[in-house]
Amino acid sequence: MSRLRRRAPLVLAIPAIAGLAFLVLPLAGLLIRAPWQTLPQRLTEPGVLAALRLSLLTASLATGVCLLLGVPLAWVLARTTFPGRRIVRALVTVPLVLPPVVGGVALLLVFGRRGLVGEWLDAAFGVTLPFTTTGVVLAEAFVAMPFLVISVEGALRGADARYEEAAATLGAGRWTAFRRVTLPLIAPGVAAGAVLCWARALGEFGATITFAGNFPGRTQTMPLAVYLALEQDIDAAIVLSLVLLVVSVAILAALRDRWLGAT
């Protein structure tokens, strides 16, 4: 058995190496073509800094929205039984497979000025969400929330429910048991889901450009700035891509013990 683990058969090793090369070579090309000599100056350009600040702000706000709504949703899916729970769980995961542009169109139909909710918001409060920074937050939260819900639901299913039952026998209410017992038990799962949610929000493109547009300083996040820079300044696009790459690697390094099983 140990010998089999050390040496892979050639018929598997060759496609495995090819698959690794297919995934690594584009990243290597990005690093090779990066303008390292002018990198510090490019990172401090107003357009780059504005896109970076906006991306960090909106991704953090979107993660906050996902935590506020996603943790209770995960608890309901994991701890309660109700008709149609499987359908609800499927609907929660739809944004994972839905093309982001379609998600942006759906957001416009609901929150646009003539949308199901947006028309009422505009008439009652004068609030317009599309093509605003708030619209960016909504678009990012829409595509990122499933990552949080799935992670937290998995943590809840893995947590021992007997601790909650013991808290209930001692007189703790459901909210107190959740706050004092359940939440500390699933804290690693919540943290992992929040980090993945933040990373997904940071890299969101399709739903953002469809629902919020691409306005510098207001809705132009880093992925949108990369898209625009490809037509004007390839070096600027590479610099922004490097920033997103560094963030992605940092996320994987932080979560490697939980998701990759590395030691």
Coordinates of C-alpha atoms in Angstrom, one line a residue:
M1 CA 0.0 0.0 0.0
S2 CA 2.8 2.4 0.9
R3 CA 4.5 1.6 -2.5
L4 CA 1.3 2.4 -4.3
R5 CA 1.1 5.7 -2.6
R6 CA 4.6 6.7 -3.5
R7 CA 4.4 5.9 -7.2
A8 CA 1.5 6.7 -9.5
P9 CA 0.9 4.6 -12.6
L10 CA 2.0 6.3 -15.8
V11 CA -1.5 6.3 -17.2
L12 CA -2.6 8.5 -14.3
A13 CA 0.6 10.5 -13.8
I14 CA 0.7 11.9 -17.4
P15 CA -2.8 13.4 -17.4
A16 CA -2.3 14.6 -13.8
I17 CA 0.8 16.5 -14.8
A18 CA -1.0 17.9 -17.8
G19 CA -3.9 19.0 -15.6
L20 CA -1.5 20.7 -13.2
A21 CA 0.2 22.5 -16.0
F22 CA -3.1 23.6 -17.5
L23 CA -4.0 25.2 -14.1
V24 CA -0.5 26.6 -13.2
L25 CA 0.8 27.9 -16.6
P26 CA -1.7 30.8 -16.9
L27 CA -0.8 32.0 -13.4
A28 CA 2.9 31.6 -14.2
G29 CA 2.3 33.7 -17.4
L30 CA 0.7 36.4 -15.2
L31 CA 3.7 36.5 -12.9
I32 CA 6.2 36.4 -15.8
R33 CA 4.5 39.3 -17.7
A34 CA 4.0 41.4 -14.6
P35 CA 5.7 44.9 -14.8
W36 CA 7.7 44.3 -11.6
Q37 CA 9.9 47.4 -12.1
T38 CA 7.0 49.8 -12.2
L39 CA 4.7 47.8 -9.9
P40 CA 5.0 50.1 -6.8
Q41 CA 4.1 53.1 -8.9
R42 CA 1.2 51.4 -10.6
L43 CA -0.2 50.2 -7.3
T44 CA -0.4 53.8 -6.1
E45 CA -2.1 55.1 -9.2
P46 CA -5.5 56.8 -8.4
G47 CA -7.5 54.5 -10.5
V48 CA -6.0 51.4 -9.0
L49 CA -6.3 52.6 -5.4
A50 CA -9.9 53.7 -6.0
A51 CA -10.9 50.3 -7.4
L52 CA -9.0 48.5 -4.5
R53 CA -10.6 50.6 -1.8
L54 CA -14.1 50.1 -3.3
S55 CA -13.5 46.4 -3.7
L56 CA -12.4 46.0 -0.1
L57 CA -15.3 48.1 1.2
T58 CA -18.1 46.4 -0.8
A59 CA -16.7 42.9 -0.3
S60 CA -16.7 43.5 3.5
L61 CA -20.2 45.0 3.5
A62 CA -21.5 42.2 1.4
T63 CA -19.9 39.7 3.8
G64 CA -21.6 41.4 6.7
V65 CA -25.0 41.1 4.9
C66 CA -24.3 37.4 4.2
L67 CA -23.5 36.8 7.9
L68 CA -26.6 38.6 9.1
L69 CA -28.9 36.7 6.7
G70 CA -27.0 33.5 5.9
V71 CA -26.2 32.2 9.5
P72 CA -29.9 32.1 10.5
L73 CA -30.8 30.6 7.1
A74 CA -28.2 27.9 7.6
W75 CA -29.5 27.2 11.1
V76 CA -33.1 26.8 9.8
L77 CA -31.9 24.4 7.1
A78 CA -29.8 22.3 9.5
R79 CA -31.9 22.3 12.7
T80 CA -35.5 22.4 11.6
T81 CA -37.8 20.3 9.5
F82 CA -40.5 21.9 7.3
P83 CA -42.2 21.1 4.0
G84 CA -40.1 21.9 1.0
R85 CA -36.8 22.1 2.8
R86 CA -35.0 20.4 0.0
I87 CA -36.4 22.9 -2.5
V88 CA -35.3 25.7 -0.3
R89 CA -31.8 24.3 0.0
A90 CA -31.6 23.9 -3.8
L91 CA -32.8 27.5 -4.2
V92 CA -30.0 28.7 -1.8
T93 CA -27.4 27.0 -4.0
V94 CA -28.7 28.3 -7.3
P95 CA -26.4 31.3 -7.4
L96 CA -23.4 28.9 -7.4
V97 CA -24.4 27.5 -10.8
L98 CA -26.3 30.5 -12.2
P99 CA -24.3 32.6 -14.7
P100 CA -23.5 35.8 -12.8
V101 CA -24.9 38.0 -15.7
V102 CA -28.2 36.2 -15.3
G103 CA -28.1 37.0 -11.6
G104 CA -27.5 40.6 -12.4
V105 CA -30.5 40.6 -14.7
A106 CA -32.6 39.0 -12.0
L107 CA -31.5 41.7 -9.5
L108 CA -32.5 44.4 -12.0
L109 CA -36.0 42.8 -12.4
V110 CA -36.5 42.9 -8.6
F111 CA -34.6 45.9 -7.4
G112 CA -34.5 48.1 -10.5
R113 CA -36.6 51.3 -10.7
R114 CA -39.3 49.3 -12.4
G115 CA -38.7 46.1 -10.5
L116 CA -40.9 44.2 -8.1
V117 CA -39.3 45.8 -5.0
G118 CA -37.3 48.6 -6.6
E119 CA -40.4 50.5 -7.9
W120 CA -41.9 50.6 -4.4
L121 CA -38.6 51.7 -2.9
D122 CA -38.3 54.5 -5.4
A123 CA -41.9 55.6 -4.9
A124 CA -42.0 55.4 -1.1
F125 CA -38.5 56.4 -0.1
G126 CA -36.8 57.7 -3.3
V127 CA -34.2 54.9 -3.0
T128 CA -32.6 53.7 -6.2
L129 CA -30.3 50.7 -6.0
P130 CA -29.0 49.9 -9.5
F131 CA -25.8 51.6 -10.6
T132 CA -24.9 52.6 -7.0
T133 CA -22.3 51.4 -4.5
T134 CA -25.2 49.8 -2.6
G135 CA -26.1 47.9 -5.8
V136 CA -22.5 46.5 -5.9
V137 CA -22.9 45.3 -2.3
L138 CA -26.3 43.6 -3.2
A139 CA -24.8 41.9 -6.3
E140 CA -21.8 40.6 -4.4
A141 CA -23.9 39.4 -1.5
F142 CA -26.3 37.6 -3.9
V143 CA -23.5 35.5 -5.5
A144 CA -21.5 35.0 -2.3
M145 CA -24.1 34.0 0.3
P146 CA -24.3 30.3 -0.8
F147 CA -20.7 29.8 0.2
L148 CA -21.5 31.0 3.7
V149 CA -24.7 29.1 4.0
I150 CA -23.2 25.8 2.9
S151 CA -20.2 26.1 5.2
V152 CA -22.3 27.1 8.2
E153 CA -24.9 24.4 7.6
G154 CA -22.1 21.8 7.4
A155 CA -20.7 23.0 10.6
L156 CA -24.1 22.9 12.3
R157 CA -24.7 19.3 11.1
G158 CA -21.3 18.3 12.4
A159 CA -21.9 19.9 15.8
D160 CA -23.2 17.8 18.6
A161 CA -26.8 18.9 19.3
R162 CA -26.7 17.4 22.8
Y163 CA -25.0 20.5 24.0
E164 CA -28.0 22.6 22.9
E165 CA -30.3 20.1 24.5
A166 CA -28.3 20.3 27.8
A167 CA -28.5 24.1 27.7
A168 CA -32.3 23.8 27.2
T169 CA -32.7 21.5 30.2
L170 CA -30.8 24.1 32.3
G171 CA -33.4 26.8 31.3
A172 CA -31.7 28.5 28.4
G173 CA -34.0 29.8 25.7
R174 CA -33.4 29.0 22.0
W175 CA -31.8 32.3 21.4
T176 CA -29.6 32.0 24.5
A177 CA -28.6 28.5 23.6
F178 CA -27.7 29.5 20.0
R179 CA -25.7 32.5 21.2
R180 CA -23.9 30.9 24.1
V181 CA -23.6 27.3 22.9
T182 CA -24.2 26.8 19.2
L183 CA -22.4 29.8 17.9
P184 CA -19.1 29.1 19.7
L185 CA -19.3 25.5 18.5
I186 CA -19.6 26.4 14.9
A187 CA -17.4 29.5 15.0
P188 CA -14.6 27.9 12.8
G189 CA -17.2 27.0 10.2
V190 CA -18.7 30.5 10.3
A191 CA -15.2 32.0 10.0
A192 CA -14.3 29.8 7.0
G193 CA -17.6 30.6 5.3
A194 CA -17.2 34.3 5.9
V195 CA -13.7 34.2 4.4
L196 CA -14.8 32.3 1.3
C197 CA -17.8 34.6 1.0
W198 CA -15.5 37.7 1.2
A199 CA -13.2 36.3 -1.4
R200 CA -16.1 35.4 -3.8
A201 CA -17.5 38.9 -3.3
L202 CA -14.1 40.5 -4.0
G203 CA -13.8 38.7 -7.4
E204 CA -17.4 39.2 -8.5
F205 CA -17.8 40.6 -12.0
G206 CA -20.9 39.6 -14.0
A207 CA -23.7 40.4 -11.6
T208 CA -21.9 43.6 -10.6
I209 CA -21.4 45.0 -14.1
T210 CA -25.0 44.1 -15.0
F211 CA -26.8 45.5 -11.9
A212 CA -24.4 48.3 -10.8
G213 CA -22.5 49.2 -14.0
N214 CA -18.9 50.2 -14.3
F215 CA -18.5 53.8 -12.9
P216 CA -15.0 54.7 -11.6
G217 CA -15.1 55.6 -7.9
R218 CA -18.7 54.4 -7.5
T219 CA -19.2 50.9 -8.8
Q220 CA -15.9 50.0 -10.5
T221 CA -14.4 47.2 -8.5
M222 CA -11.1 45.5 -9.2
P223 CA -12.5 42.8 -11.6
L224 CA -14.3 45.6 -13.5
A225 CA -11.2 47.7 -13.6
V226 CA -9.3 44.7 -15.0
Y227 CA -11.8 44.3 -17.8
L228 CA -11.6 48.0 -18.7
A229 CA -7.8 48.1 -18.4
L230 CA -7.5 45.2 -20.9
E231 CA -8.6 47.5 -23.6
Q232 CA -6.4 50.5 -22.6
D233 CA -3.4 49.4 -20.5
I234 CA -2.5 45.7 -20.3
D235 CA 0.1 46.4 -17.6
A236 CA -2.5 47.9 -15.4
A237 CA -4.8 44.9 -16.0
I238 CA -1.9 42.6 -14.9
V239 CA -1.3 44.6 -11.8
L240 CA -4.9 44.4 -10.7
S241 CA -5.0 40.7 -11.6
L242 CA -1.9 40.2 -9.4
V243 CA -3.7 41.8 -6.4
L244 CA -6.6 39.5 -6.9
L245 CA -4.3 36.5 -7.2
V246 CA -2.4 37.4 -4.0
V247 CA -5.8 37.6 -2.2
S248 CA -6.9 34.2 -3.6
V249 CA -3.6 32.5 -2.5
A250 CA -3.8 34.1 0.9
I251 CA -7.4 32.8 1.3
L252 CA -6.4 29.3 0.3
A253 CA -3.4 29.4 2.6
A254 CA -5.5 30.5 5.5
L255 CA -8.1 27.8 4.9
R256 CA -5.8 25.0 3.8
D257 CA -6.2 22.9 7.0
R258 CA -9.9 23.0 6.8
W259 CA -10.5 22.7 3.0
L260 CA -7.4 21.0 1.6
G261 CA -6.4 18.7 4.4
A262 CA -2.9 20.0 4.3
T263 CA -0.5 19.8 7.2

